[in-house]
CSV table of C-alpha atoms and ligand atoms in Angstrom, one decimal:
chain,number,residue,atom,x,y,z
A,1,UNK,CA,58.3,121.3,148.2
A,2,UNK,CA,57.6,122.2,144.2
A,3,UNK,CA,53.6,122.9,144.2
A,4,UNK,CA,51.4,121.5,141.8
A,5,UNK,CA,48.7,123.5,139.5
A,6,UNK,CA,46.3,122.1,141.8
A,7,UNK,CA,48.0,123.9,144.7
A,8,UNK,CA,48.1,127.8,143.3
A,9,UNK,CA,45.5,129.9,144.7
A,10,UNK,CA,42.6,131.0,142.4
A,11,UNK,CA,44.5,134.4,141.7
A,12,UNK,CA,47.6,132.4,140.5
A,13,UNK,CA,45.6,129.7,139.2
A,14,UNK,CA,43.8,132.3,136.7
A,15,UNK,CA,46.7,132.8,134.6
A,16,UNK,CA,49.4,129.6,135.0
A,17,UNK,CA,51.8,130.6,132.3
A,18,UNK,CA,54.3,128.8,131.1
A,19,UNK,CA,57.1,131.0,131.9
A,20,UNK,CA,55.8,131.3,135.7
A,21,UNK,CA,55.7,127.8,135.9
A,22,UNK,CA,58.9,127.0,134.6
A,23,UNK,CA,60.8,129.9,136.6
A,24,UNK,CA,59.6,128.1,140.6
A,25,UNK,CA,61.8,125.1,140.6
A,26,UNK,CA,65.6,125.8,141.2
A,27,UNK,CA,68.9,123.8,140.6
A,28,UNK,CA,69.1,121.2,143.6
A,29,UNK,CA,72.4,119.5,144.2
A,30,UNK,CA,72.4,118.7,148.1
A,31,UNK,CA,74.8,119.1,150.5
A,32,UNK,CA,78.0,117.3,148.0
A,33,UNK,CA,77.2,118.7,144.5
A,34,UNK,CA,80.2,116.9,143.5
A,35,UNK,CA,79.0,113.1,144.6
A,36,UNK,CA,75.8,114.1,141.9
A,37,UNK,CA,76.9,111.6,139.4
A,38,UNK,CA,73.8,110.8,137.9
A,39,UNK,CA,71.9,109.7,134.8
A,40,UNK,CA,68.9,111.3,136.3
A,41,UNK,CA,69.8,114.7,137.7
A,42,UNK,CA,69.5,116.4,134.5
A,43,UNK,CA,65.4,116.9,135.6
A,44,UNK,CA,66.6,119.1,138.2
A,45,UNK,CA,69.6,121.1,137.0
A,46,UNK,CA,67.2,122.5,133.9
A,47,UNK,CA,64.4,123.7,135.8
A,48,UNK,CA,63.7,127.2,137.0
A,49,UNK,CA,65.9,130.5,136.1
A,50,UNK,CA,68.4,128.2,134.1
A,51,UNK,CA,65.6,127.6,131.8
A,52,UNK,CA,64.6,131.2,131.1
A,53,UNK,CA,69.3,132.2,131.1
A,54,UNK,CA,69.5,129.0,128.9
A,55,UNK,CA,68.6,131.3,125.8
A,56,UNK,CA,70.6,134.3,126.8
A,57,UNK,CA,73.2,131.9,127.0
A,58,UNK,CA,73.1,130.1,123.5
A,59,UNK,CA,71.6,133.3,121.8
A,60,UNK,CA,69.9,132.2,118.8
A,61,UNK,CA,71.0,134.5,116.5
A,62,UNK,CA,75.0,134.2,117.0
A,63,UNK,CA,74.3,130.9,117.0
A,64,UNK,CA,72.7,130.6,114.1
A,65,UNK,CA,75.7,132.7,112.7
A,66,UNK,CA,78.4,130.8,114.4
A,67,UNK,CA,76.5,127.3,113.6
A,68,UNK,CA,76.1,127.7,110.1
A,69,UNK,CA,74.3,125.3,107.8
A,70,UNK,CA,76.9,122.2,108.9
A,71,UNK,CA,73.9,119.9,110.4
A,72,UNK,CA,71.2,120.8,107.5
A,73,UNK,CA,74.1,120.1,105.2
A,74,UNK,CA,74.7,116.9,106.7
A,75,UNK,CA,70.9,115.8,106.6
A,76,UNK,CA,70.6,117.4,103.2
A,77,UNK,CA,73.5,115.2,101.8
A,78,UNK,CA,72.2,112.0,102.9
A,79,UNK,CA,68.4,112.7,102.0
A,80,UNK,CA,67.2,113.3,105.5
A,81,UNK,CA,63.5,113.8,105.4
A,82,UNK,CA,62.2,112.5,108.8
A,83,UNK,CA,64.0,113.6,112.0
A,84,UNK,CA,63.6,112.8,115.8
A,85,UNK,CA,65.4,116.1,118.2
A,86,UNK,CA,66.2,114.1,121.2
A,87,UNK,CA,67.5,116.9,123.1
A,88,UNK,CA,65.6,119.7,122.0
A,89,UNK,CA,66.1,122.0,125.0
A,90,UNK,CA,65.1,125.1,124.0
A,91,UNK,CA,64.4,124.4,120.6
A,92,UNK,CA,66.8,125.6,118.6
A,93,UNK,CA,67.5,122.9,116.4
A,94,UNK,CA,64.1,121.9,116.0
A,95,UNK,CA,62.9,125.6,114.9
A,96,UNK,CA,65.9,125.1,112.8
A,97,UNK,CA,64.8,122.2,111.2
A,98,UNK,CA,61.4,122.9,110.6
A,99,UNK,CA,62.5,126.2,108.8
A,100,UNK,CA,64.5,124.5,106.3
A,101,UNK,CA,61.6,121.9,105.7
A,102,UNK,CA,62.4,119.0,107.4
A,103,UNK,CA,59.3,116.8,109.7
A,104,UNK,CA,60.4,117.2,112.8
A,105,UNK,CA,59.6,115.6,116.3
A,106,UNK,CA,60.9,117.0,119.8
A,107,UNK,CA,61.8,115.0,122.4
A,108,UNK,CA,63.7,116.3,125.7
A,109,UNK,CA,63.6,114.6,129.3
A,110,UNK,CA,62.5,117.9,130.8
A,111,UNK,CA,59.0,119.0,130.8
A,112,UNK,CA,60.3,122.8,131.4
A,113,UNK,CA,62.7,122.7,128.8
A,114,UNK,CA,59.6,121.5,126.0
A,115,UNK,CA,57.3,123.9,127.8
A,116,UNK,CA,60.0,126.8,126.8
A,117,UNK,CA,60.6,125.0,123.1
A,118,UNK,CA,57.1,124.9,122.5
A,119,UNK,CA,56.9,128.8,123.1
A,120,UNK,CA,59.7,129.8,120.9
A,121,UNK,CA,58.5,127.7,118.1
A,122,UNK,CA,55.6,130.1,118.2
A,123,UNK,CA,57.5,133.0,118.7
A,124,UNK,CA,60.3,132.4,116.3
A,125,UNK,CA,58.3,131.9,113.0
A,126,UNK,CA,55.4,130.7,114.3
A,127,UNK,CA,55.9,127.1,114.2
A,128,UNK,CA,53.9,124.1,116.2
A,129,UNK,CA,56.3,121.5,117.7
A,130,UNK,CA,55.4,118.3,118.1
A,131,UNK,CA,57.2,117.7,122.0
A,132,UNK,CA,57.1,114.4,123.5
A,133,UNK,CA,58.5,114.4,126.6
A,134,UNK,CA,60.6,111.0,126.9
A,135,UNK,CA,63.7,109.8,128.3
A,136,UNK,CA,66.3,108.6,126.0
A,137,UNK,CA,67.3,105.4,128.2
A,138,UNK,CA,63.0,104.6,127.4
A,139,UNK,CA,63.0,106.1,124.1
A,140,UNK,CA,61.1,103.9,122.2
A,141,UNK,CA,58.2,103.6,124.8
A,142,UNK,CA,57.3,106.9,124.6
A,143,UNK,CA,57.8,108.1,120.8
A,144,UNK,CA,56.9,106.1,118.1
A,145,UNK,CA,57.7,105.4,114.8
A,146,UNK,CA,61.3,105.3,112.4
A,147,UNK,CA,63.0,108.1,111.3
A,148,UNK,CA,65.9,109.0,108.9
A,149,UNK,CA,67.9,110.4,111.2
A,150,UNK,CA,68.5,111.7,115.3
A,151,UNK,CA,70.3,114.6,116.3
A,152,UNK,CA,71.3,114.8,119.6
A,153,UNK,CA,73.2,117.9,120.2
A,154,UNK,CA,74.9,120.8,122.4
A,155,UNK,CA,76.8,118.7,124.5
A,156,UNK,CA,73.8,116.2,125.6
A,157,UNK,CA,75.0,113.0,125.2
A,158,UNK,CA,77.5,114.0,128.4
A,159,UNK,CA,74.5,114.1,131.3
A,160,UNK,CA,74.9,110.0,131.3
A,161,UNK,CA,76.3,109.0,134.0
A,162,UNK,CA,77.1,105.2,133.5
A,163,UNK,CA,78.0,103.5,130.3
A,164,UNK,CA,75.2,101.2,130.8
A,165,UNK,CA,72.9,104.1,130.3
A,166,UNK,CA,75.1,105.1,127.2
A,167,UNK,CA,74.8,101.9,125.7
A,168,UNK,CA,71.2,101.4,126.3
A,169,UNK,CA,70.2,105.0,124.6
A,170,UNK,CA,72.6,104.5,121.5
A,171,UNK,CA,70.8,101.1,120.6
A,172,UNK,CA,67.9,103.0,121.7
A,173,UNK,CA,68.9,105.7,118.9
A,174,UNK,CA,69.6,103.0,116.8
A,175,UNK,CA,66.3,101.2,117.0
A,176,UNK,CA,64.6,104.2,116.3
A,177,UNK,CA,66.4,105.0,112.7
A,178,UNK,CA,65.6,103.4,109.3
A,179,UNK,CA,68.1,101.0,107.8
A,180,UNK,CA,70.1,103.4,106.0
A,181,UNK,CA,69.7,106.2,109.3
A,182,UNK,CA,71.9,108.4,110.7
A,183,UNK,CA,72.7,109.8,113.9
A,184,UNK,CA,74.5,113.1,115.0
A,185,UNK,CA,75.7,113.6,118.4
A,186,UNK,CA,77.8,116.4,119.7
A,187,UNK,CA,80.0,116.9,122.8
A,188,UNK,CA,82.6,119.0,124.5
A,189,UNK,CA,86.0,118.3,124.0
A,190,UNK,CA,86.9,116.6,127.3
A,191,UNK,CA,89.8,115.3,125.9
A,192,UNK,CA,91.5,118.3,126.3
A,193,UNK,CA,90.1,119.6,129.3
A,194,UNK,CA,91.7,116.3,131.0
A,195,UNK,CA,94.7,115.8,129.5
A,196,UNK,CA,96.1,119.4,129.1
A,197,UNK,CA,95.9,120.2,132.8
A,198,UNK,CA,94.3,123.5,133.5
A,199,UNK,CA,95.8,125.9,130.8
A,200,UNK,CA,92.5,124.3,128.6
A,201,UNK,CA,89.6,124.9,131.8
A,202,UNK,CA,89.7,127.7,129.8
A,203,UNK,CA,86.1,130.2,130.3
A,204,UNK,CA,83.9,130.2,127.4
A,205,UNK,CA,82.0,133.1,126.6
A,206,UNK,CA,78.8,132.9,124.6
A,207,UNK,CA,76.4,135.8,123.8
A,208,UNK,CA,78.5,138.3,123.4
A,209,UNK,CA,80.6,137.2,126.2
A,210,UNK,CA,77.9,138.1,128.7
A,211,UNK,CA,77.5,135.0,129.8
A,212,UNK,CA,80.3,132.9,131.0
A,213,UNK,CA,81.1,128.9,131.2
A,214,UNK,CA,83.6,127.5,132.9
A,215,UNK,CA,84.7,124.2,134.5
A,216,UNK,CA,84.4,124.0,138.3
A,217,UNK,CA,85.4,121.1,139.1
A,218,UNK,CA,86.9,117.9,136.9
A,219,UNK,CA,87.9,114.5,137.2
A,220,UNK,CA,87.6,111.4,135.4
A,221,UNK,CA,84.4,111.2,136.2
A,222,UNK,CA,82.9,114.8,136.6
A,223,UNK,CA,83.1,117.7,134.9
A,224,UNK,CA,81.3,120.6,136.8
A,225,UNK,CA,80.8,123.3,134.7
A,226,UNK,CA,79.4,127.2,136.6
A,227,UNK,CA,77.1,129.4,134.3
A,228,UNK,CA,77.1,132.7,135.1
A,229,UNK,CA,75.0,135.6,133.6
A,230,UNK,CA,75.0,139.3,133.5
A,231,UNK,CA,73.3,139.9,136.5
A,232,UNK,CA,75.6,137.6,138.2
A,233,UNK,CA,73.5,134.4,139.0
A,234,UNK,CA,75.1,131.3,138.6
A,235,UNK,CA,73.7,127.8,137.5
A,236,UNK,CA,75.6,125.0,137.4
A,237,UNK,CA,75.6,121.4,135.3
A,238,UNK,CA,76.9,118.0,136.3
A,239,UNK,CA,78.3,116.3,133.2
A,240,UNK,CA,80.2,113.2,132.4
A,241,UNK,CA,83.9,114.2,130.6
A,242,UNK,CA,83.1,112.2,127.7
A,243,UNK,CA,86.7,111.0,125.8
A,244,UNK,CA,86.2,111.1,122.1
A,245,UNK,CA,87.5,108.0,120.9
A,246,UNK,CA,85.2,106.2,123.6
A,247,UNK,CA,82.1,107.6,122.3
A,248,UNK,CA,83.3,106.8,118.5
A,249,UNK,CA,83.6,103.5,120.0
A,250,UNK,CA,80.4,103.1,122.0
A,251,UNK,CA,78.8,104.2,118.9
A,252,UNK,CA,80.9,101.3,116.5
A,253,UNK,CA,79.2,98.5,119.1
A,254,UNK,CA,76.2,99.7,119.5
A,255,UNK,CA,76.4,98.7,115.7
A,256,UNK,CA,77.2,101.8,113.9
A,257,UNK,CA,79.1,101.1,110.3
A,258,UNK,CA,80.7,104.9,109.7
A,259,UNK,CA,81.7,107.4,111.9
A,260,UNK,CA,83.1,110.7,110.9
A,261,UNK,CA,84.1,112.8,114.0
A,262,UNK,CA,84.7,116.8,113.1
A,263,UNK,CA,85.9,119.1,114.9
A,264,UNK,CA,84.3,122.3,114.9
A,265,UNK,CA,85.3,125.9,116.1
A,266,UNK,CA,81.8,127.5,117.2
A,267,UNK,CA,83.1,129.2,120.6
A,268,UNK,CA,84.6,132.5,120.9
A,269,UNK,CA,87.6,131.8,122.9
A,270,UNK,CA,90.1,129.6,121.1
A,271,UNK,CA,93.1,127.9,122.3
A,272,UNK,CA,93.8,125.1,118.9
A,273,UNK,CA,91.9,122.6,119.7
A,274,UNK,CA,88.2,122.6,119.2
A,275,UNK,CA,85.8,123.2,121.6
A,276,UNK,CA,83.7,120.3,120.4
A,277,UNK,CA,83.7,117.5,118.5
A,278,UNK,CA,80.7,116.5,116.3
A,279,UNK,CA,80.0,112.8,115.1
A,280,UNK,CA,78.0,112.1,112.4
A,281,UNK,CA,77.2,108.3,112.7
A,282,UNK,CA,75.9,105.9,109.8
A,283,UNK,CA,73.1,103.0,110.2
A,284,UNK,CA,73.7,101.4,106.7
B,301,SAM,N1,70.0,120.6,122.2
B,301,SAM,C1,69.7,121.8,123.0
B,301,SAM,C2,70.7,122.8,122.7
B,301,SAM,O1,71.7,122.6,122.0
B,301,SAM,O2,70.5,124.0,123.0
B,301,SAM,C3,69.7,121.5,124.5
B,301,SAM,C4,71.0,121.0,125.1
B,301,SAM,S1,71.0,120.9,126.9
B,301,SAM,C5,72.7,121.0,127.2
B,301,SAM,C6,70.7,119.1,127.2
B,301,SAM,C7,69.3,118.6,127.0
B,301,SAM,O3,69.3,117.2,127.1
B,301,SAM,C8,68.4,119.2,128.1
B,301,SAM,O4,67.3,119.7,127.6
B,301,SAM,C9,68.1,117.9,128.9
B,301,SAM,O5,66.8,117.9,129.5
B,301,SAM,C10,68.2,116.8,127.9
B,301,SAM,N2,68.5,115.5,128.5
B,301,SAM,C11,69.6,115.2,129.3
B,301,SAM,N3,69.6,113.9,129.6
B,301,SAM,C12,68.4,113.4,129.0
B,301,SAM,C13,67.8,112.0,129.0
B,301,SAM,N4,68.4,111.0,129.7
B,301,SAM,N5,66.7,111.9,128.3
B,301,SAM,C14,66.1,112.9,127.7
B,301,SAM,N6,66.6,114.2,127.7
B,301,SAM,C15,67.8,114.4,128.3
């Protein structure tokens, strides 16, 4: 059983970092990891080791290079002051943000994944976050106020499991934007994963190619993807395949006027088809 800070000894007790905290849970997927089809499992697939490999994994500075300025451009075009980070993991976009001047709130479902996003704000320009810790599917319970825009990205939107849950955080999203809001979600490109057999379960390699992604398992309903790092541990994520054209419709009921749908070509390894799809998704 997980102890509490109440249960360390006084030794342990004296100095209950952050980082020691985070690193005692690990990944949990019972005896079928492939019946874990759940909204809620995301609170115990980023816990423990993933947490601390997450940023070796998404290195911030090839990212920051392979990212580019596309979603400050996008804010910037549209007048973006105000913006909510609904899945700010490690904090990458929300360091991001609050470098190029924006207000900026964090919110993420896992307390170890804003424990590690607070500490990089410090350490990466010395920056305060403001993390809430809230679920999306009870968004507006737990952070307040309107903002000119959400971003909710690196393939986030996929740990739904059930499209009521989908529907109820987009008009979550939605109630939580100004008028003339917008709303940026990105995902993998499942669509080709699915449909083109296994020629696309293609690895992806990030950092360097140190660190490897690649699908495990995949059906309509699952795709399992297996993280491994240098030192060969492995994590692994339980994600909905998310179809393009039904997000881009989720998004139009939920009540959504424009949406533009990109694809972009951030991985290393390239078959044609983008690795993701971004949409970028208008209130007014
Ligand atoms: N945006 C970050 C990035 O690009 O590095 C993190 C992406 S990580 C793949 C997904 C994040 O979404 C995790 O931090 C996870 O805790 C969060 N998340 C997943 N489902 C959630 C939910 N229902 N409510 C709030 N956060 C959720």
């Amino acid at each position: 059983m997980a102890k509490s800070v109440d249960d360390l000894t006084s030794d342990e007790a004296g100095s209950p970092d952050t980082a020691d905290l985070v690193a005692r849970e690990e990944q949990v997927f019972g005896e079928n990891p492939l019946e874990v089809r759940e909204s809620d499992h995301y609170t115990h697939e980023y816990v423990g080791g993933f947490v601390e490999k997450w940023d070796d994994l998404i290195d911030w500075k090839k990212r920051y290079e392979s990212e580019g300025s596309f979603f400050i451009d996008q804010l910037k075009a549209r007048g973006v002051k105000s913006v909510l980070d609904v899945a700010t993991g490690t904090g990458f976009h929300s360091v991001r943000l609050l470098e190029e001047g924006f207000e900026a709130v964090s919110a993420d479902g896992s307390p170890q994944m804003l424990a590690k996003a607070f500490q990089n704000g410090l350490e990466y320009g010395g920056h305060i976050l403001r993390v809430v810790h809230a679920d999306w599917r009870w968004l507006n319970r737990d952070v307040h106020g309107e903002y000119d825009a959400i971003i909710c990205l690196g393939n986030s939107f996929t740990h739904l499991f059930s499209e009521r849950d989908r529907r109820k955080t987009l008009a979550e999203f939605y109630a939580m934007l100004k008028h003339d809001g917008v709303l940026i979600i990105d995902q993998r490109n499942y669509d080709s994963i699915l449909d083109d057999g296994f020629s696309s379960k293609h690895t992806y390699y990030y950092a360097g190619e140190d660190v490897s992604a690649e699908p495990d398992y995949v059906d309509e309903g699952l795709a399992r993807f297996k993280y491994t790092f240098p030192d060969k541990s492995e994590f692994f994520l339980n994600m909905y395949p998310l179809r393009k054209n039904y997000v881009r419709r989720l998004m139009r009921e939920v009540g959504f006027q424009r949406i533009d749908t990109y694809g972009d070509f951030q991985e290393t390894y390239q078959e044609g088809e983008p690795d993701f799809y971004i949409h970028v998704a208008e209130k007014k």
